[in-house]
Coordinates of C-alpha atoms in Angstrom, one line a residue:
Chain T
M112 CA -18.1 -8.1 -12.0
N113 CA -20.3 -5.1 -12.8
P114 CA -21.3 -5.4 -16.5
Q115 CA -22.1 -1.7 -16.9
K116 CA -18.5 -0.8 -16.2
A117 CA -17.3 1.1 -19.2
G118 CA -14.8 -0.5 -21.6
Q119 CA -14.6 -3.6 -19.6
Q120 CA -15.1 -5.8 -22.6
N121 CA -11.7 -4.6 -23.9
V122 CA -9.8 -6.5 -21.2
D123 CA -8.0 -9.5 -22.7
T124 CA -5.8 -11.8 -21.0
M125 CA -2.5 -10.8 -22.6
P126 CA -0.3 -9.2 -20.0
I127 CA 1.1 -5.9 -20.9
I128 CA 3.0 -5.4 -17.6
T129 CA 4.5 -8.2 -15.6
I130 CA 6.3 -7.5 -12.4
E131 CA 7.9 -10.5 -10.6
N132 CA 9.5 -10.6 -7.2
M133 CA 10.5 -7.0 -7.5
H134 CA 12.5 -5.4 -4.7
K135 CA 13.7 -1.8 -4.3
W136 CA 15.8 -0.1 -1.7
Y137 CA 16.6 3.5 -1.1
G138 CA 20.0 3.0 0.5
E139 CA 19.2 0.8 3.5
F140 CA 15.5 1.5 3.4
H141 CA 13.5 -1.4 1.8
V142 CA 10.8 0.5 -0.1
L143 CA 9.3 -2.2 -2.2
K144 CA 9.2 -5.8 -0.9
D145 CA 8.6 -8.7 -3.2
V146 CA 6.0 -7.0 -5.5
N147 CA 4.2 -9.2 -8.0
L148 CA 1.7 -7.7 -10.4
T149 CA 0.4 -8.6 -13.8
V150 CA -1.6 -6.1 -15.7
S151 CA -3.6 -7.2 -18.8
K152 CA -4.1 -5.0 -21.8
G153 CA -7.1 -2.7 -21.2
E154 CA -7.1 -3.3 -17.5
R155 CA -7.5 -0.4 -15.1
I156 CA -5.9 -0.6 -11.7
V157 CA -6.2 1.9 -8.8
I158 CA -3.5 1.7 -6.2
C159 CA -4.1 3.3 -2.8
G160 CA -2.5 3.2 0.6
P161 CA -1.0 5.5 3.2
S162 CA 1.7 7.9 2.3
G163 CA 5.1 6.4 2.2
S164 CA 3.7 3.0 1.4
G165 CA 5.6 2.8 -1.9
K166 CA 2.7 3.2 -4.3
S167 CA 4.3 6.0 -6.3
T168 CA 7.6 4.3 -6.3
L169 CA 6.0 1.2 -7.7
I170 CA 4.5 2.9 -10.8
R171 CA 7.7 5.0 -11.2
C172 CA 9.6 1.7 -11.5
I173 CA 7.5 0.8 -14.5
N174 CA 9.0 3.5 -16.7
R175 CA 12.3 3.5 -15.0
L176 CA 12.1 6.8 -13.2
E177 CA 13.2 4.7 -10.4
E178 CA 15.5 1.7 -10.7
H179 CA 14.6 -1.6 -9.1
Q180 CA 17.3 -3.8 -7.6
R181 CA 15.9 -7.3 -7.7
G182 CA 13.2 -9.1 -9.7
R183 CA 11.9 -8.6 -13.1
I184 CA 9.7 -5.9 -14.8
V185 CA 8.5 -6.6 -18.3
V186 CA 6.6 -4.0 -20.2
D187 CA 5.0 -4.8 -23.6
G188 CA 7.5 -7.7 -24.0
I189 CA 10.6 -5.7 -23.2
E190 CA 12.4 -6.3 -20.0
L191 CA 13.6 -3.3 -18.1
T192 CA 17.4 -3.5 -17.7
N193 CA 20.2 -1.0 -17.7
D194 CA 20.0 -0.9 -21.5
L195 CA 19.2 2.7 -22.3
K196 CA 17.7 1.8 -25.7
N197 CA 15.1 -0.5 -24.0
I198 CA 14.4 2.2 -21.4
E199 CA 13.8 4.8 -24.0
K200 CA 11.6 2.4 -26.0
I201 CA 9.5 1.6 -23.0
R202 CA 9.1 5.2 -22.1
T203 CA 7.6 5.9 -25.5
E204 CA 5.0 3.2 -24.8
V205 CA 4.2 4.3 -21.3
G206 CA 2.7 7.7 -20.6
M207 CA 3.0 9.3 -17.2
V208 CA 1.0 12.0 -15.5
F209 CA 2.5 13.6 -12.4
Q210 CA 1.0 15.1 -9.3
H211 CA 2.5 18.5 -10.1
F212 CA 1.8 18.3 -13.9
N213 CA 5.4 19.1 -14.8
L214 CA 4.5 20.9 -17.9
F215 CA 7.4 22.7 -19.6
P216 CA 6.9 26.3 -18.6
H217 CA 9.0 27.8 -21.3
L218 CA 7.0 26.2 -24.1
T219 CA 3.4 26.9 -25.2
I220 CA 0.7 24.4 -24.6
L221 CA 1.0 23.3 -28.2
E222 CA 4.7 23.0 -28.1
N223 CA 4.5 21.0 -24.9
L224 CA 2.3 18.5 -26.8
T225 CA 4.3 18.3 -30.0
L226 CA 7.7 18.0 -28.4
G227 CA 7.6 14.3 -27.8
P228 CA 6.1 13.3 -31.2
I229 CA 8.5 15.5 -33.1
W230 CA 11.7 14.6 -31.3
V231 CA 11.1 11.0 -30.2
R232 CA 8.6 9.7 -32.8
K233 CA 10.1 11.9 -35.6
T234 CA 6.7 13.0 -36.7
P235 CA 6.7 15.9 -39.1
K236 CA 5.8 19.2 -37.3
K237 CA 2.5 19.7 -39.2
E238 CA 1.3 16.2 -38.4
A239 CA 2.4 16.5 -34.8
E240 CA 0.4 19.7 -34.4
Q241 CA -2.7 18.0 -35.8
I242 CA -2.3 15.2 -33.3
A243 CA -1.8 17.7 -30.6
M244 CA -4.9 19.7 -31.5
Y245 CA -6.9 16.4 -31.6
Y246 CA -6.0 15.6 -28.1
L247 CA -6.4 19.1 -26.9
E248 CA -10.0 19.0 -28.2
K249 CA -10.4 15.8 -26.4
V250 CA -9.4 17.2 -23.1
R251 CA -11.5 20.3 -24.0
I252 CA -8.8 22.9 -23.9
A253 CA -8.0 23.5 -27.6
E254 CA -8.6 27.2 -27.3
Q255 CA -5.6 27.6 -24.9
A256 CA -3.1 26.1 -27.4
K257 CA -1.1 29.3 -27.8
K258 CA -0.8 30.1 -24.1
F259 CA 1.9 29.2 -21.7
P260 CA 1.4 26.7 -18.8
G261 CA 1.8 29.5 -16.2
Q262 CA -1.4 31.1 -17.6
L263 CA -3.6 28.1 -17.0
S264 CA -5.4 26.8 -13.9
G265 CA -4.2 23.7 -12.1
G266 CA -7.0 21.6 -13.5
Q267 CA -6.3 22.9 -17.1
Q268 CA -2.6 22.2 -16.7
Q269 CA -3.3 18.6 -15.6
R270 CA -5.6 18.1 -18.6
V271 CA -2.8 19.4 -20.8
A272 CA -0.4 17.0 -19.1
I273 CA -2.7 14.1 -19.9
A274 CA -3.0 15.2 -23.5
R275 CA 0.8 15.5 -23.7
S276 CA 1.2 11.9 -22.8
L277 CA -1.6 10.8 -25.1
C278 CA 0.2 12.5 -28.1
M279 CA 2.8 9.8 -27.8
K280 CA 0.1 7.2 -28.4
P281 CA 1.1 5.1 -25.4
N282 CA -0.2 1.6 -24.6
V283 CA -0.2 2.2 -20.9
M284 CA -0.9 5.3 -18.9
L285 CA 0.5 5.8 -15.4
F286 CA -1.1 8.4 -13.1
D287 CA 0.8 9.5 -10.0
E288 CA -1.7 11.1 -7.7
P289 CA -3.1 13.2 -10.6
T290 CA -5.6 15.1 -8.6
S291 CA -4.0 15.6 -5.2
A292 CA -2.3 18.9 -6.0
L293 CA -5.5 20.4 -7.3
D294 CA -8.0 22.7 -5.8
P295 CA -11.2 20.7 -5.0
E296 CA -13.3 22.3 -7.7
M297 CA -10.9 21.2 -10.3
V298 CA -10.7 17.6 -9.4
K299 CA -13.8 16.7 -11.4
E300 CA -12.6 18.1 -14.7
V301 CA -9.5 16.0 -14.5
L302 CA -11.3 12.8 -13.4
D303 CA -13.8 13.3 -16.3
V304 CA -11.0 13.2 -18.7
M305 CA -9.6 10.1 -17.1
I306 CA -13.0 8.4 -17.1
S307 CA -13.4 9.1 -20.8
L308 CA -9.9 7.7 -21.4
A309 CA -11.0 4.6 -19.5
Q310 CA -14.1 4.2 -21.7
E311 CA -11.8 4.0 -24.7
G312 CA -10.1 1.0 -23.2
M313 CA -6.7 2.5 -22.2
T314 CA -4.6 0.4 -19.8
M315 CA -4.3 2.6 -16.7
L316 CA -2.4 2.4 -13.4
V317 CA -3.6 5.1 -11.2
V318 CA -2.2 6.0 -7.8
S319 CA -5.1 7.8 -6.2
H320 CA -7.4 8.2 -3.2
E321 CA -10.4 9.1 -5.4
M322 CA -12.6 6.3 -4.3
G323 CA -15.5 7.4 -6.5
F324 CA -13.2 7.1 -9.5
A325 CA -12.0 3.7 -8.3
K326 CA -15.5 2.5 -8.0
S327 CA -16.6 3.6 -11.4
V328 CA -13.7 2.6 -13.6
A329 CA -11.3 0.3 -11.9
H330 CA -11.2 -3.4 -12.5
R331 CA -9.0 -4.0 -9.5
V332 CA -8.0 -1.9 -6.5
L333 CA -4.6 -2.6 -4.8
F334 CA -3.9 -1.6 -1.3
M335 CA -0.3 -1.1 -0.4
D336 CA 1.3 -0.6 3.0
S337 CA 5.0 -0.3 3.8
G338 CA 6.2 -1.6 0.5
E339 CA 3.9 -4.5 0.1
I340 CA 0.7 -5.2 -1.9
L341 CA -1.5 -6.2 1.1
E342 CA -4.8 -6.6 -0.7
E343 CA -6.0 -6.8 -4.2
N344 CA -9.7 -7.0 -5.1
S345 CA -12.5 -5.8 -7.3
P346 CA -13.7 -2.3 -6.2
E347 CA -17.0 -3.7 -4.7
E348 CA -15.2 -6.3 -2.6
F349 CA -12.4 -3.9 -1.7
F350 CA -14.7 -1.2 -0.4
H351 CA -17.4 -3.3 1.1
H352 CA -15.6 -6.3 2.4
P353 CA -12.0 -5.3 3.1
Q354 CA -10.0 -8.4 4.3
H355 CA -7.0 -6.9 6.0
E356 CA -7.1 -5.0 9.3
R357 CA -4.8 -2.3 7.9
T358 CA -7.1 -1.9 4.8
K359 CA -10.1 -1.4 7.1
L360 CA -8.2 1.2 9.1
F361 CA -7.1 3.0 6.0
L362 CA -10.6 3.0 4.5
S363 CA -12.2 4.2 7.7
Q364 CA -9.7 7.1 7.7
I365 CA -10.3 8.3 4.2
L366 CA -14.0 7.6 4.1
D367 CA -15.1 9.1 7.4
Chain L
M132 CA 0.3 57.1 -22.2
A133 CA -0.6 60.5 -21.0
T134 CA -4.0 60.4 -22.6
M135 CA -4.7 57.0 -21.2
E136 CA -4.1 58.2 -17.7
L137 CA -6.4 61.1 -18.3
T138 CA -9.3 59.1 -19.8
K139 CA -9.2 56.2 -17.5
P140 CA -10.5 57.8 -14.3
Q141 CA -13.3 59.4 -16.2
K142 CA -14.8 56.0 -17.0
V143 CA -15.3 55.4 -13.3
A144 CA -18.2 57.7 -12.5
D145 CA -17.3 60.8 -10.5
A146 CA -13.7 59.7 -10.1
I147 CA -12.0 61.7 -7.5
K148 CA -8.6 63.1 -8.4
P149 CA -5.8 62.0 -6.2
P150 CA -4.4 64.6 -3.8
V151 CA -1.8 66.9 -5.2
T152 CA 0.7 65.6 -2.8
S153 CA 0.7 62.1 -4.3
I154 CA 1.0 63.0 -8.0
G155 CA 3.3 65.1 -10.2
I156 CA 6.7 66.4 -9.1
I157 CA 5.7 66.8 -5.5
G158 CA 4.4 63.3 -5.3
W159 CA 7.4 61.9 -7.0
M160 CA 9.7 63.7 -4.6
R161 CA 7.7 62.6 -1.6
V162 CA 8.0 59.0 -2.6
N163 CA 11.5 59.0 -3.9
L164 CA 13.4 61.6 -1.9
F165 CA 11.5 62.4 1.3
D166 CA 10.0 59.2 2.4
G167 CA 10.5 59.3 6.1
W168 CA 13.0 61.4 8.1
F169 CA 15.9 59.1 7.5
N170 CA 15.6 59.2 3.7
S171 CA 15.0 63.0 3.9
I172 CA 18.2 63.5 5.7
L173 CA 20.1 61.3 3.2
S174 CA 18.5 63.2 0.3
L175 CA 19.5 66.5 1.8
I176 CA 23.1 65.4 2.3
V177 CA 23.3 64.1 -1.3
L178 CA 21.8 67.3 -2.6
Y179 CA 24.4 69.3 -0.7
L180 CA 27.3 67.2 -1.9
L181 CA 26.0 67.5 -5.5
S182 CA 25.8 71.2 -5.2
M183 CA 29.3 71.4 -4.0
T184 CA 30.8 69.2 -6.7
L185 CA 28.7 69.3 -9.8
P186 CA 29.1 73.0 -10.8
S187 CA 32.9 72.8 -10.6
F188 CA 32.9 69.6 -12.6
I189 CA 30.7 71.1 -15.3
K190 CA 32.9 74.2 -15.4
W191 CA 36.0 71.9 -15.8
A192 CA 34.6 69.5 -18.2
F193 CA 32.5 71.7 -20.5
I194 CA 32.8 75.5 -19.9
N195 CA 36.5 75.9 -19.6
S196 CA 37.5 72.9 -21.5
S197 CA 39.5 72.8 -24.8
W198 CA 38.6 70.3 -27.4
F199 CA 40.7 70.7 -30.5
T200 CA 43.8 72.6 -29.4
T201 CA 47.5 71.9 -29.2
S202 CA 49.0 70.7 -25.9
D203 CA 50.5 74.1 -25.2
Q204 CA 47.1 75.8 -25.5
C205 CA 45.7 73.1 -23.2
K206 CA 48.4 73.8 -20.6
A207 CA 47.5 77.5 -20.7
G208 CA 43.8 76.8 -20.1
S209 CA 42.2 76.0 -16.7
G210 CA 39.6 73.4 -17.8
A211 CA 39.7 69.8 -19.1
C212 CA 41.9 69.1 -22.0
W213 CA 39.9 66.9 -24.3
S214 CA 42.4 67.6 -27.0
V215 CA 44.5 64.8 -25.6
I216 CA 41.8 62.5 -27.0
T217 CA 41.0 64.3 -30.2
A218 CA 44.6 64.8 -31.2
N219 CA 45.5 61.2 -30.6
I220 CA 42.3 59.4 -31.4
R221 CA 43.7 57.4 -34.2
F222 CA 46.6 56.0 -32.1
I223 CA 44.3 55.4 -29.1
T224 CA 41.8 53.5 -31.3
F225 CA 44.1 51.6 -33.6
G226 CA 47.5 51.4 -31.9
F227 CA 50.4 50.7 -34.2
Y228 CA 48.2 49.6 -37.1
P229 CA 49.7 51.3 -40.2
H230 CA 48.3 54.7 -40.5
Q231 CA 47.1 54.6 -44.1
L232 CA 45.5 51.2 -43.6
Q233 CA 43.5 52.1 -40.5
W234 CA 40.2 52.1 -42.5
R235 CA 40.5 48.4 -42.5
P236 CA 40.1 47.8 -38.7
L237 CA 37.5 50.5 -38.7
L238 CA 35.5 48.7 -41.3
A239 CA 35.9 45.4 -39.4
M240 CA 34.6 47.0 -36.3
I241 CA 31.6 48.4 -38.1
I242 CA 30.8 45.0 -39.5
L243 CA 31.1 43.5 -36.0
V244 CA 28.8 46.1 -34.4
L245 CA 26.3 45.6 -37.2
L246 CA 26.3 41.9 -36.7
L247 CA 26.0 42.2 -33.0
F248 CA 23.1 44.7 -33.4
F249 CA 21.3 42.3 -35.7
S250 CA 21.9 39.3 -33.4
Q251 CA 20.4 41.0 -30.4
N252 CA 16.9 40.5 -31.7
R253 CA 15.8 36.9 -31.3
K254 CA 13.6 37.1 -34.3
H255 CA 16.7 37.3 -36.4
W256 CA 18.1 34.0 -35.0
R257 CA 17.9 32.0 -38.2
K258 CA 20.2 30.2 -40.5
S259 CA 20.8 33.3 -42.6
L260 CA 22.3 35.0 -39.5
A261 CA 24.7 32.2 -39.0
Y262 CA 25.9 32.6 -42.6
A263 CA 26.1 36.4 -42.1
W264 CA 28.4 35.7 -39.1
L265 CA 30.6 33.3 -41.1
L266 CA 30.9 35.8 -43.9
G267 CA 31.4 38.6 -41.3
L268 CA 34.1 36.7 -39.5
F269 CA 35.9 35.9 -42.7
S270 CA 35.9 39.5 -43.9
M271 CA 36.9 40.9 -40.5
G272 CA 39.8 38.5 -40.4
L273 CA 40.7 39.5 -44.0
L274 CA 40.5 43.2 -43.2
L275 CA 42.7 42.9 -40.1
K276 CA 45.2 40.6 -41.4
G277 CA 45.3 41.3 -45.1
G278 CA 45.8 38.9 -47.9
L279 CA 43.8 38.4 -51.1
G280 CA 45.3 41.6 -52.6
L281 CA 45.2 43.5 -49.3
E282 CA 48.5 44.4 -47.7
V283 CA 49.4 42.0 -44.9
V284 CA 49.6 43.5 -41.4
D285 CA 51.4 41.5 -38.8
S286 CA 49.3 40.8 -35.7
D287 CA 52.0 42.4 -33.6
N288 CA 50.7 45.7 -34.9
W289 CA 47.1 45.1 -34.0
G290 CA 46.0 47.2 -31.1
G291 CA 43.5 49.6 -29.5
L292 CA 39.8 49.2 -29.7
P293 CA 39.7 46.4 -32.4
L294 CA 42.0 44.3 -30.2
T295 CA 39.8 44.9 -27.1
L296 CA 36.7 44.0 -29.1
L297 CA 38.4 40.9 -30.7
L298 CA 39.5 39.5 -27.3
S299 CA 36.2 40.2 -25.6
V300 CA 33.6 39.3 -28.2
F301 CA 35.2 36.1 -29.2
G302 CA 36.4 35.3 -25.7
L303 CA 32.9 35.6 -24.4
T304 CA 31.1 33.8 -27.2
A305 CA 33.5 30.9 -27.1
A306 CA 33.6 30.8 -23.3
Y307 CA 29.8 30.5 -22.8
P308 CA 29.2 27.1 -24.6
I309 CA 32.4 25.7 -23.0
G310 CA 31.1 26.8 -19.6
V311 CA 27.7 25.2 -20.3
M312 CA 29.4 21.9 -21.2
L313 CA 31.6 22.0 -18.1
A314 CA 28.5 22.6 -16.0
L315 CA 26.8 19.6 -17.6
G316 CA 30.0 17.6 -17.2
R317 CA 30.1 18.4 -13.5
Q318 CA 26.6 17.0 -13.1
S319 CA 27.4 13.9 -15.2
R320 CA 27.0 10.4 -13.8
M321 CA 30.1 9.4 -15.7
P322 CA 33.0 9.6 -13.3
I323 CA 35.7 10.6 -15.8
I324 CA 33.8 13.4 -17.3
K325 CA 32.6 14.5 -13.9
S326 CA 36.1 14.6 -12.3
F327 CA 37.6 16.3 -15.3
S328 CA 35.1 19.1 -15.1
V329 CA 35.5 19.5 -11.3
V330 CA 39.3 19.5 -11.5
Y331 CA 39.3 21.9 -14.4
I332 CA 36.8 24.4 -12.8
E333 CA 38.5 24.3 -9.4
L334 CA 42.0 24.6 -10.9
I335 CA 41.1 27.6 -13.1
R336 CA 39.2 29.3 -10.4
G337 CA 42.1 29.0 -8.1
V338 CA 44.4 31.0 -10.3
P339 CA 44.2 34.7 -11.2
L340 CA 43.7 35.6 -14.8
I341 CA 47.0 37.5 -14.8
S342 CA 48.9 34.4 -14.1
M343 CA 47.1 32.5 -16.8
L344 CA 48.0 35.3 -19.3
F345 CA 51.6 35.1 -18.1
M346 CA 51.7 31.3 -18.5
S347 CA 50.2 31.6 -22.0
S348 CA 52.8 34.1 -23.1
V349 CA 55.9 32.9 -21.1
V350 CA 55.5 29.3 -20.0
F351 CA 53.4 27.8 -22.8
P352 CA 55.9 28.5 -25.6
L353 CA 58.5 26.6 -23.7
F354 CA 56.6 23.4 -24.4
L355 CA 56.2 24.0 -28.1
P356 CA 58.8 22.3 -30.4
E357 CA 61.5 24.6 -31.7
G358 CA 60.5 26.8 -34.6
V359 CA 56.8 26.6 -33.8
T360 CA 55.3 29.8 -32.6
L361 CA 51.8 30.5 -31.7
N362 CA 50.4 33.9 -32.2
K363 CA 50.5 36.0 -29.0
I364 CA 47.0 37.3 -29.4
L365 CA 45.6 33.8 -30.0
R366 CA 47.3 32.6 -26.8
A367 CA 45.8 35.5 -24.8
Q368 CA 42.5 34.8 -26.4
V369 CA 42.6 31.1 -25.4
A370 CA 43.6 32.0 -21.8
I371 CA 40.7 34.4 -21.5
I372 CA 38.3 31.8 -22.9
L373 CA 39.5 29.0 -20.6
F374 CA 39.4 31.4 -17.6
T375 CA 35.9 32.7 -18.3
A376 CA 34.5 29.3 -19.1
A377 CA 35.2 28.1 -15.6
Y378 CA 33.2 30.9 -14.0
I379 CA 30.4 30.5 -16.4
A380 CA 30.3 26.8 -15.6
E381 CA 29.6 27.4 -11.9
V382 CA 26.9 29.9 -12.6
V383 CA 25.2 27.6 -15.1
R384 CA 25.5 24.7 -12.5
G385 CA 23.6 26.9 -10.1
G386 CA 20.8 27.2 -12.7
L387 CA 20.8 23.5 -13.3
Q388 CA 20.5 22.8 -9.6
G389 CA 17.6 25.3 -9.3
M390 CA 15.6 23.3 -11.8
N391 CA 12.6 21.3 -10.5
K392 CA 13.3 17.6 -10.6
G393 CA 9.9 17.1 -12.2
Q394 CA 11.1 18.7 -15.4
Y395 CA 13.8 16.1 -15.8
E396 CA 11.2 13.4 -15.1
A397 CA 8.7 14.7 -17.5
A398 CA 11.3 14.9 -20.2
E399 CA 12.5 11.4 -19.5
S400 CA 9.0 9.9 -19.3
L401 CA 8.3 11.3 -22.8
G402 CA 11.2 9.2 -24.0
L403 CA 13.6 12.1 -24.7
N404 CA 17.2 11.1 -24.5
Y405 CA 19.8 13.0 -22.4
F406 CA 20.9 15.4 -25.1
Q407 CA 17.3 16.2 -26.2
A408 CA 16.2 16.7 -22.6
M409 CA 19.0 19.0 -21.9
R410 CA 18.8 21.0 -25.1
L411 CA 15.0 21.3 -25.3
I412 CA 13.9 21.3 -21.7
I413 CA 16.5 21.8 -19.1
L414 CA 19.0 24.3 -20.5
P415 CA 16.5 26.8 -22.0
Q416 CA 15.0 27.1 -18.5
A417 CA 18.3 26.9 -16.5
L418 CA 20.1 29.4 -18.7
K419 CA 17.2 31.8 -18.4
I420 CA 17.4 31.7 -14.6
V421 CA 21.1 32.6 -14.8
I422 CA 20.9 35.4 -17.2
P423 CA 21.7 38.1 -14.6
P424 CA 24.8 36.3 -13.0
S425 CA 26.0 35.2 -16.4
M426 CA 25.9 38.8 -17.6
G427 CA 27.8 39.8 -14.5
I428 CA 30.6 37.4 -15.4
L429 CA 30.6 38.5 -19.1
I430 CA 30.8 42.1 -18.1
S431 CA 33.7 41.6 -15.7
A432 CA 35.5 39.4 -18.3
F433 CA 35.1 42.2 -20.8
K434 CA 36.8 44.6 -18.4
D435 CA 39.4 42.0 -17.6
T436 CA 40.6 41.9 -21.2
S437 CA 42.5 45.1 -20.3
L438 CA 44.9 42.8 -18.3
V439 CA 46.5 41.7 -21.6
V440 CA 48.7 44.8 -21.2
I441 CA 51.0 42.7 -19.0
I442 CA 51.9 40.5 -21.9
A443 CA 52.6 43.6 -24.0
L444 CA 49.4 43.6 -26.1
Y445 CA 48.3 47.1 -27.0
D446 CA 44.6 47.1 -26.1
L447 CA 42.5 50.2 -25.7
L448 CA 43.8 50.9 -22.2
K449 CA 47.4 50.4 -23.2
T450 CA 47.3 52.7 -26.2
T451 CA 45.8 55.4 -24.0
Q452 CA 48.6 55.0 -21.5
T453 CA 51.1 55.1 -24.3
T454 CA 49.7 58.4 -25.5
L455 CA 50.1 59.8 -22.0
S456 CA 53.7 58.9 -21.9
D457 CA 54.3 61.3 -24.8
P458 CA 55.9 64.4 -23.1
K459 CA 53.6 66.7 -25.0
W460 CA 50.5 65.1 -23.4
M461 CA 51.8 64.2 -20.0
G462 CA 49.6 65.4 -17.2
F463 CA 46.3 64.9 -18.9
S464 CA 45.7 61.4 -17.6
A465 CA 42.4 62.4 -16.0
E466 CA 40.8 63.3 -19.3
A467 CA 42.3 60.3 -21.1
Y468 CA 41.1 57.8 -18.5
F469 CA 37.7 59.5 -18.4
F470 CA 37.4 58.8 -22.1
V471 CA 38.5 55.1 -21.7
A472 CA 36.1 54.7 -18.8
L473 CA 33.3 56.1 -21.0
V474 CA 34.0 53.6 -23.8
Y475 CA 34.0 50.7 -21.4
F476 CA 30.9 52.0 -19.7
V477 CA 29.0 52.2 -23.0
C478 CA 29.8 48.6 -23.8
C479 CA 29.0 47.3 -20.4
Y480 CA 25.8 49.3 -20.1
A481 CA 24.7 47.9 -23.5
M482 CA 25.4 44.4 -22.2
S483 CA 23.4 44.8 -19.0
N484 CA 20.6 46.5 -20.8
Y485 CA 20.4 43.6 -23.2
S486 CA 20.3 41.1 -20.4
R487 CA 17.4 42.8 -18.8
R488 CA 15.6 42.8 -22.2
L489 CA 16.2 39.1 -22.7
E490 CA 14.9 38.4 -19.3
K491 CA 11.7 40.2 -20.1
E492 CA 11.3 38.6 -23.5
L493 CA 11.8 35.1 -22.2
D494 CA 9.3 35.6 -19.3
T495 CA 6.4 33.2 -19.8
G496 CA 4.8 33.9 -16.5
H497 CA 5.8 31.0 -14.2

């Protein structure tokens, strides 16, 4: 593997997410078929694949926005079952960034960030605001703290959304196509934030077609098609020597 | 404002003044009255109708009217007889409340209006306001009912404007939270709560308010054990609350359905539980969306409180009608109803004005 890759030394072998023989159906439709995946602490994984392949559904199962019907998902030692307490516990450990940001439009940027710490972590308001300002500085948007989401550009909103997740001090961050709803000129500012997050050793699962990002930060790239993980490899191998026919086809379509 | 408009164009070098036909009264008329041939014709027709009716109305209502006369003098005059109001204002306002004690409901109404006035500003929504309301409610109840040294007045004697305000203000404030809970219940994943909400909403909406008032006054007492009576006003109040809540519930449900699914997901993924997500994220947004239709329901519920006449409660409309059945004042119903309509209009207009202001204040530009 490439030794220059940032933060790579942080990878240890302790699995933080284990998915075993996981299946999911939407009604009759088999969305995820026998998915097996182990993610180590500090590992960064990029998941790509054609639309409808189940990649978003996969990461949404990890924090129980979607329910799986068969198999096991264990996050940070806690198995995901119907137990609401466990689900809420896991959700505080797992941050999620959405394609459409999903900021709370009726709250200011600062309130968006302090909401989780105050209500879920029971952090005192003053302290929560300090945490929030720290992460807003980090995503370089502190001066907008008093504004409402509707007054920010898409790129700024997505950076706020990342900061909102970070305020909960998660162990894992899930990114569901974080740049695909953005205007092209705003993609970089969001990716830069994600790269600096990677450099600090955050465990990240990213559903994305940003191949540059995958090459520079990912330890592994997964290729999914029709509900299955077809191929799994280091970025170099994945992009230069794809094994599977469908992977080759997919890569030729997005890289042309 | 005017100076701003004057100085602004001068900043732009050599600003050209807009043509006379697009500013001032002429411009306003062109845009608002004579915009195209169809609108021009409509405007002319309306102007013609106004010129036919307005002068005679003004003559009737103001020029030839009598304000503080006896009924005989009224009958002699040709204009409106506002004396029917001024001579009977105490009965119209307070109904059969004992004459010498009528300062008490008056004071109670003043307290209520003051509290409402303070509550309209969101900056005042603090704990102290809640205490003020508790204190206000207690003193209003004390003033109306008596006790603690004040002479007791039986609630059968309550009437007029205090009764209308009592039924509507408490009816509406109690109905709203119940309606919100029903709306949430209807969306619940728990089958018992869901079906209870659905049955309740559909049942109530399938029945006219009048029949609910009848049931509350005629049927409901049959189920009470002998000797137990429930206050008639309270029963009407409960009927109004239950009725209005069902309509509020459906409006709020519309707001909940209009919410982006991403908001629920974002709230969940932060680890908020159901109640936190609803209270902090979903309801503030959903209720904001439904301010206009909610206010529509509240306004119509306010007017519907006048239906309590059918269970022999003397609200504002009923006291006015009673005045008109006095042989001395018979025949002046137009003036009397005009007055009642004005009172209702002032209240409803204040409500709709407030809803527009709330909408503006809560707008965060999304």
